[in-house]
Amino acid sequence: MQTNLLELQKILQQHGVLISFSGRFSQEIIEELGDAVKKYLETESISQTETYNVFSVFIEQTQNIKNYCGQKANSPYLERIANSGIVAIGKTEQGHYISAGNLIEAADAPKFAAQLDAIIAMDKQELKQYYKQQLKADVPPGSNSAGLGLIDMARKASRPLEYSIMKLDQAVCFFTLKACV
């Protein structure tokens, strides 16, 4: 186990990971991690705007994982999905990144990809207009949000959001979303 932790630490350092959590996301865990993220970022010499953007994207990504699990309360894959969450905050020469992932039902993958592809294709002005439009729109049937979080993440990001969807089996895929600020 000790060797495995050392190997894990080396991998995290190679990728510039500053903070990481893997497991089931509850509101309490998100709040505690959020406090730790804020305190950690305050020790770095970065602007308040960058600190706020990293924190905001972190909260949005972890809330998305928690909310997705809530939507899947009746899914036969709930336990797999609920225990699959992971988030990492890291730093590269270009700035900070927030990367999060979790299992999703394979049937949801095309919807996620279409929504993200549309957002990624927009420039900052289009994102601003789309955000305002979605703010005024009704929440889509079967959804508990207007999708503002993804748009807001894209607006805060210094470059387009990146995502991947890896099919693991017939039932689930692993979804990853990365935002650089």
Short mmCIF file of N, CA and C in Angstrom, two decimals, residues 52-166:
data_model
loop_
_atom_site.label_atom_id
_atom_site.label_comp_id
_atom_site.label_asym_id
_atom_site.label_seq_id
_atom_site.Cartn_x
_atom_site.Cartn_y
_atom_site.Cartn_z
N TYR A 52 -11.66 33.18 -7.11
CA TYR A 52 -13.11 33.05 -7.21
C TYR A 52 -13.50 32.11 -8.35
N ASN A 53 -12.85 32.25 -9.50
CA ASN A 53 -13.19 31.41 -10.66
C ASN A 53 -12.87 29.94 -10.40
N VAL A 54 -11.71 29.66 -9.81
CA VAL A 54 -11.35 28.28 -9.49
C VAL A 54 -12.37 27.71 -8.51
N PHE A 55 -12.66 28.46 -7.46
CA PHE A 55 -13.62 28.02 -6.45
C PHE A 55 -15.01 27.79 -7.07
N SER A 56 -15.48 28.73 -7.88
CA SER A 56 -16.80 28.61 -8.52
C SER A 56 -16.91 27.38 -9.40
N VAL A 57 -15.88 27.16 -10.21
CA VAL A 57 -15.91 26.01 -11.11
C VAL A 57 -15.85 24.72 -10.30
N PHE A 58 -15.03 24.70 -9.26
CA PHE A 58 -14.97 23.53 -8.37
C PHE A 58 -16.36 23.22 -7.80
N ILE A 59 -17.02 24.23 -7.25
CA ILE A 59 -18.34 24.03 -6.66
C ILE A 59 -19.33 23.54 -7.71
N GLU A 60 -19.32 24.16 -8.88
CA GLU A 60 -20.25 23.77 -9.94
C GLU A 60 -20.03 22.31 -10.36
N GLN A 61 -18.78 21.93 -10.52
CA GLN A 61 -18.50 20.56 -10.96
C GLN A 61 -18.91 19.54 -9.91
N THR A 62 -18.60 19.81 -8.65
CA THR A 62 -18.97 18.85 -7.60
C THR A 62 -20.49 18.81 -7.40
N GLN A 63 -21.15 19.95 -7.51
CA GLN A 63 -22.62 19.97 -7.42
C GLN A 63 -23.24 19.18 -8.58
N ASN A 64 -22.65 19.29 -9.77
CA ASN A 64 -23.16 18.54 -10.92
C ASN A 64 -23.10 17.04 -10.65
N ILE A 65 -22.00 16.59 -10.06
CA ILE A 65 -21.87 15.16 -9.74
C ILE A 65 -22.93 14.76 -8.72
N LYS A 66 -23.05 15.54 -7.66
CA LYS A 66 -24.03 15.23 -6.61
C LYS A 66 -25.46 15.25 -7.17
N ASN A 67 -25.77 16.26 -7.97
CA ASN A 67 -27.12 16.37 -8.54
C ASN A 67 -27.42 15.23 -9.51
N TYR A 68 -26.43 14.82 -10.29
CA TYR A 68 -26.64 13.70 -11.21
C TYR A 68 -26.99 12.44 -10.43
N CYS A 69 -26.27 12.21 -9.34
CA CYS A 69 -26.57 11.05 -8.49
C CYS A 69 -28.00 11.14 -7.96
N GLY A 70 -28.41 12.33 -7.55
CA GLY A 70 -29.77 12.53 -7.07
C GLY A 70 -30.82 12.21 -8.12
N GLN A 71 -30.52 12.56 -9.36
CA GLN A 71 -31.45 12.27 -10.46
C GLN A 71 -31.55 10.77 -10.74
N LYS A 72 -30.54 10.03 -10.34
CA LYS A 72 -30.47 8.59 -10.62
C LYS A 72 -30.86 7.75 -9.41
N ALA A 73 -31.63 8.32 -8.50
CA ALA A 73 -32.02 7.63 -7.27
C ALA A 73 -32.69 6.29 -7.53
N ASN A 74 -33.40 6.15 -8.65
CA ASN A 74 -34.10 4.90 -8.96
C ASN A 74 -33.35 4.03 -9.97
N SER A 75 -32.15 4.42 -10.30
CA SER A 75 -31.36 3.68 -11.28
C SER A 75 -30.79 2.41 -10.66
N PRO A 76 -30.76 1.32 -11.42
CA PRO A 76 -30.11 0.10 -10.92
C PRO A 76 -28.59 0.28 -10.77
N TYR A 77 -28.05 1.37 -11.32
CA TYR A 77 -26.62 1.63 -11.28
C TYR A 77 -26.26 2.71 -10.26
N LEU A 78 -27.21 3.08 -9.40
CA LEU A 78 -27.01 4.19 -8.47
C LEU A 78 -25.74 4.03 -7.63
N GLU A 79 -25.52 2.88 -7.04
CA GLU A 79 -24.35 2.71 -6.17
C GLU A 79 -23.05 2.90 -6.94
N ARG A 80 -22.98 2.34 -8.13
CA ARG A 80 -21.78 2.52 -8.95
C ARG A 80 -21.57 3.99 -9.27
N ILE A 81 -22.65 4.65 -9.67
CA ILE A 81 -22.57 6.07 -10.04
C ILE A 81 -22.20 6.92 -8.83
N ALA A 82 -22.88 6.71 -7.71
CA ALA A 82 -22.67 7.54 -6.52
C ALA A 82 -21.26 7.44 -5.97
N ASN A 83 -20.63 6.31 -6.11
CA ASN A 83 -19.29 6.11 -5.55
C ASN A 83 -18.16 6.42 -6.55
N SER A 84 -18.52 6.93 -7.72
CA SER A 84 -17.53 7.10 -8.78
C SER A 84 -16.98 8.51 -8.93
N GLY A 85 -17.46 9.45 -8.13
CA GLY A 85 -17.06 10.84 -8.31
C GLY A 85 -15.60 11.10 -7.98
N ILE A 86 -15.02 11.99 -8.75
CA ILE A 86 -13.64 12.42 -8.49
C ILE A 86 -13.49 13.85 -8.98
N VAL A 87 -12.72 14.64 -8.24
CA VAL A 87 -12.41 16.01 -8.65
C VAL A 87 -10.96 16.29 -8.31
N ALA A 88 -10.31 17.05 -9.17
CA ALA A 88 -8.92 17.44 -8.93
C ALA A 88 -8.74 18.89 -9.35
N ILE A 89 -8.01 19.61 -8.54
CA ILE A 89 -7.62 20.97 -8.89
C ILE A 89 -6.12 20.93 -9.06
N GLY A 90 -5.65 21.47 -10.16
CA GLY A 90 -4.23 21.45 -10.42
C GLY A 90 -3.75 22.75 -11.00
N LYS A 91 -2.45 22.82 -11.18
CA LYS A 91 -1.84 24.02 -11.71
C LYS A 91 -0.81 23.64 -12.75
N THR A 92 -0.86 24.33 -13.87
CA THR A 92 0.14 24.17 -14.92
C THR A 92 0.72 25.55 -15.22
N GLU A 93 1.60 25.63 -16.18
CA GLU A 93 2.18 26.91 -16.56
C GLU A 93 1.10 27.86 -17.10
N GLN A 94 0.02 27.32 -17.66
CA GLN A 94 -1.06 28.14 -18.22
C GLN A 94 -2.06 28.62 -17.17
N GLY A 95 -2.01 28.08 -15.98
CA GLY A 95 -2.94 28.47 -14.93
C GLY A 95 -3.51 27.26 -14.21
N HIS A 96 -4.61 27.47 -13.53
CA HIS A 96 -5.26 26.40 -12.78
C HIS A 96 -6.26 25.64 -13.65
N TYR A 97 -6.46 24.39 -13.30
CA TYR A 97 -7.51 23.61 -13.94
C TYR A 97 -8.31 22.88 -12.87
N ILE A 98 -9.57 22.64 -13.20
CA ILE A 98 -10.46 21.87 -12.35
C ILE A 98 -11.00 20.77 -13.24
N SER A 99 -10.75 19.54 -12.84
CA SER A 99 -11.19 18.39 -13.62
C SER A 99 -12.01 17.49 -12.72
N ALA A 100 -13.17 17.11 -13.20
CA ALA A 100 -14.06 16.25 -12.41
C ALA A 100 -14.62 15.16 -13.30
N GLY A 101 -14.96 14.04 -12.67
CA GLY A 101 -15.52 12.94 -13.44
C GLY A 101 -16.39 12.05 -12.58
N ASN A 102 -17.24 11.31 -13.26
CA ASN A 102 -18.10 10.34 -12.59
C ASN A 102 -18.73 9.43 -13.64
N LEU A 103 -19.25 8.31 -13.16
CA LEU A 103 -19.98 7.42 -14.05
C LEU A 103 -21.32 8.07 -14.40
N ILE A 104 -21.73 7.87 -15.63
CA ILE A 104 -23.07 8.28 -16.08
C ILE A 104 -23.69 7.09 -16.80
N GLU A 105 -25.00 7.06 -16.84
CA GLU A 105 -25.66 6.01 -17.61
C GLU A 105 -25.36 6.23 -19.09
N ALA A 106 -25.08 5.16 -19.79
CA ALA A 106 -24.72 5.24 -21.21
C ALA A 106 -25.79 5.97 -22.02
N ALA A 107 -27.04 5.82 -21.63
CA ALA A 107 -28.14 6.49 -22.36
C ALA A 107 -28.06 8.01 -22.25
N ASP A 108 -27.41 8.53 -21.21
CA ASP A 108 -27.29 9.98 -21.02
C ASP A 108 -26.12 10.59 -21.79
N ALA A 109 -25.20 9.78 -22.25
CA ALA A 109 -23.98 10.27 -22.89
C ALA A 109 -24.24 11.16 -24.11
N PRO A 110 -25.12 10.77 -25.04
CA PRO A 110 -25.34 11.63 -26.21
C PRO A 110 -25.87 13.03 -25.84
N LYS A 111 -26.75 13.09 -24.85
CA LYS A 111 -27.29 14.38 -24.41
C LYS A 111 -26.19 15.26 -23.84
N PHE A 112 -25.34 14.68 -23.00
CA PHE A 112 -24.23 15.43 -22.41
C PHE A 112 -23.29 15.94 -23.50
N ALA A 113 -22.95 15.06 -24.43
CA ALA A 113 -22.02 15.44 -25.51
C ALA A 113 -22.61 16.56 -26.37
N ALA A 114 -23.87 16.46 -26.71
CA ALA A 114 -24.50 17.50 -27.55
C ALA A 114 -24.51 18.85 -26.83
N GLN A 115 -24.86 18.82 -25.55
CA GLN A 115 -24.92 20.07 -24.77
C GLN A 115 -23.53 20.70 -24.67
N LEU A 116 -22.53 19.90 -24.38
CA LEU A 116 -21.17 20.43 -24.25
C LEU A 116 -20.59 20.86 -25.59
N ASP A 117 -20.84 20.11 -26.64
CA ASP A 117 -20.35 20.50 -27.96
C ASP A 117 -20.90 21.87 -28.36
N ALA A 118 -22.16 22.11 -28.06
CA ALA A 118 -22.77 23.41 -28.39
C ALA A 118 -22.11 24.53 -27.59
N ILE A 119 -21.87 24.30 -26.32
CA ILE A 119 -21.24 25.32 -25.46
C ILE A 119 -19.79 25.56 -25.88
N ILE A 120 -19.06 24.51 -26.17
CA ILE A 120 -17.65 24.62 -26.55
C ILE A 120 -17.50 25.41 -27.86
N ALA A 121 -18.47 25.30 -28.74
CA ALA A 121 -18.40 25.98 -30.04
C ALA A 121 -18.62 27.49 -29.94
N MET A 122 -19.09 27.96 -28.78
CA MET A 122 -19.41 29.38 -28.63
C MET A 122 -18.20 30.19 -28.17
N ASP A 123 -18.12 31.44 -28.66
CA ASP A 123 -17.11 32.36 -28.14
C ASP A 123 -17.67 33.05 -26.90
N LYS A 124 -16.86 33.90 -26.27
CA LYS A 124 -17.27 34.54 -25.00
C LYS A 124 -18.55 35.36 -25.15
N GLN A 125 -18.70 36.09 -26.25
CA GLN A 125 -19.89 36.91 -26.47
C GLN A 125 -21.13 36.02 -26.65
N GLU A 126 -20.99 34.95 -27.42
CA GLU A 126 -22.11 34.03 -27.61
C GLU A 126 -22.50 33.35 -26.30
N LEU A 127 -21.49 33.01 -25.49
CA LEU A 127 -21.77 32.41 -24.18
C LEU A 127 -22.55 33.38 -23.30
N LYS A 128 -22.18 34.64 -23.33
CA LYS A 128 -22.88 35.66 -22.54
C LYS A 128 -24.34 35.76 -22.97
N GLN A 129 -24.57 35.80 -24.26
CA GLN A 129 -25.95 35.89 -24.79
C GLN A 129 -26.74 34.63 -24.46
N TYR A 130 -26.10 33.48 -24.62
CA TYR A 130 -26.76 32.20 -24.34
C TYR A 130 -27.12 32.09 -22.86
N TYR A 131 -26.22 32.56 -22.00
CA TYR A 131 -26.47 32.55 -20.56
C TYR A 131 -27.72 33.38 -20.25
N LYS A 132 -27.79 34.58 -20.81
CA LYS A 132 -28.95 35.45 -20.58
C LYS A 132 -30.23 34.80 -21.10
N GLN A 133 -30.14 34.18 -22.26
CA GLN A 133 -31.29 33.50 -22.86
C GLN A 133 -31.77 32.35 -21.96
N GLN A 134 -30.84 31.54 -21.47
CA GLN A 134 -31.19 30.41 -20.61
C GLN A 134 -31.73 30.87 -19.26
N LEU A 135 -31.25 32.02 -18.79
CA LEU A 135 -31.72 32.59 -17.54
C LEU A 135 -33.21 32.89 -17.59
N LYS A 136 -33.66 33.31 -18.77
CA LYS A 136 -35.08 33.67 -18.96
C LYS A 136 -35.94 32.46 -19.34
N ALA A 137 -35.31 31.40 -19.81
CA ALA A 137 -36.04 30.23 -20.31
C ALA A 137 -36.60 29.39 -19.17
N ASP A 138 -37.63 28.62 -19.49
CA ASP A 138 -38.18 27.67 -18.53
C ASP A 138 -37.23 26.48 -18.39
N VAL A 139 -37.23 25.87 -17.23
CA VAL A 139 -36.42 24.68 -17.00
C VAL A 139 -37.00 23.55 -17.87
N PRO A 140 -36.14 22.86 -18.64
CA PRO A 140 -36.63 21.79 -19.50
C PRO A 140 -37.31 20.68 -18.70
N PRO A 141 -38.34 20.04 -19.28
CA PRO A 141 -39.02 18.94 -18.59
C PRO A 141 -38.02 17.82 -18.26
N GLY A 142 -38.14 17.28 -17.06
CA GLY A 142 -37.26 16.19 -16.64
C GLY A 142 -35.91 16.66 -16.14
N SER A 143 -35.73 17.98 -16.05
CA SER A 143 -34.47 18.52 -15.58
C SER A 143 -34.71 19.34 -14.32
N ASN A 144 -33.66 19.47 -13.51
CA ASN A 144 -33.82 20.31 -12.32
C ASN A 144 -33.03 21.60 -12.43
N SER A 145 -32.53 21.89 -13.66
CA SER A 145 -31.82 23.15 -13.87
C SER A 145 -31.92 23.57 -15.33
N ALA A 146 -31.55 24.83 -15.57
CA ALA A 146 -31.57 25.36 -16.94
C ALA A 146 -30.22 25.18 -17.62
N GLY A 147 -29.29 24.48 -16.97
CA GLY A 147 -27.97 24.26 -17.56
C GLY A 147 -27.06 25.47 -17.46
N LEU A 148 -27.36 26.38 -16.54
CA LEU A 148 -26.57 27.60 -16.41
C LEU A 148 -25.15 27.32 -15.92
N GLY A 149 -24.99 26.29 -15.12
CA GLY A 149 -23.68 25.99 -14.54
C GLY A 149 -22.63 25.71 -15.59
N LEU A 150 -22.95 24.92 -16.59
CA LEU A 150 -21.99 24.62 -17.65
C LEU A 150 -21.64 25.88 -18.44
N ILE A 151 -22.64 26.69 -18.70
CA ILE A 151 -22.40 27.94 -19.44
C ILE A 151 -21.51 28.85 -18.61
N ASP A 152 -21.81 28.96 -17.32
CA ASP A 152 -21.03 29.81 -16.45
C ASP A 152 -19.58 29.32 -16.36
N MET A 153 -19.38 28.01 -16.29
CA MET A 153 -18.02 27.46 -16.28
C MET A 153 -17.28 27.86 -17.55
N ALA A 154 -17.96 27.72 -18.68
CA ALA A 154 -17.34 28.07 -19.96
C ALA A 154 -16.99 29.56 -20.01
N ARG A 155 -17.83 30.38 -19.41
CA ARG A 155 -17.56 31.82 -19.37
C ARG A 155 -16.35 32.15 -18.50
N LYS A 156 -16.17 31.42 -17.41
CA LYS A 156 -15.06 31.66 -16.49
C LYS A 156 -13.75 31.05 -17.00
N ALA A 157 -13.85 30.07 -17.87
CA ALA A 157 -12.67 29.36 -18.36
C ALA A 157 -11.84 30.23 -19.30
N SER A 158 -10.52 30.02 -19.24
CA SER A 158 -9.61 30.78 -20.11
C SER A 158 -9.50 30.17 -21.50
N ARG A 159 -9.98 28.97 -21.64
CA ARG A 159 -10.04 28.31 -22.96
C ARG A 159 -11.23 27.36 -22.95
N PRO A 160 -11.60 26.82 -24.11
CA PRO A 160 -12.81 25.98 -24.14
C PRO A 160 -12.76 24.80 -23.17
N LEU A 161 -13.93 24.47 -22.62
CA LEU A 161 -14.04 23.30 -21.76
C LEU A 161 -13.60 22.07 -22.55
N GLU A 162 -13.08 21.09 -21.84
CA GLU A 162 -12.71 19.81 -22.46
C GLU A 162 -13.50 18.71 -21.75
N TYR A 163 -13.94 17.73 -22.51
CA TYR A 163 -14.64 16.61 -21.88
C TYR A 163 -14.32 15.33 -22.61
N SER A 164 -14.56 14.23 -21.92
CA SER A 164 -14.45 12.92 -22.55
C SER A 164 -15.54 12.03 -21.97
N ILE A 165 -15.97 11.10 -22.78
CA ILE A 165 -16.94 10.10 -22.35
C ILE A 165 -16.40 8.75 -22.80
N MET A 166 -16.02 7.93 -21.82
CA MET A 166 -15.45 6.63 -22.12
C MET A 166 -16.45 5.54 -21.74
#
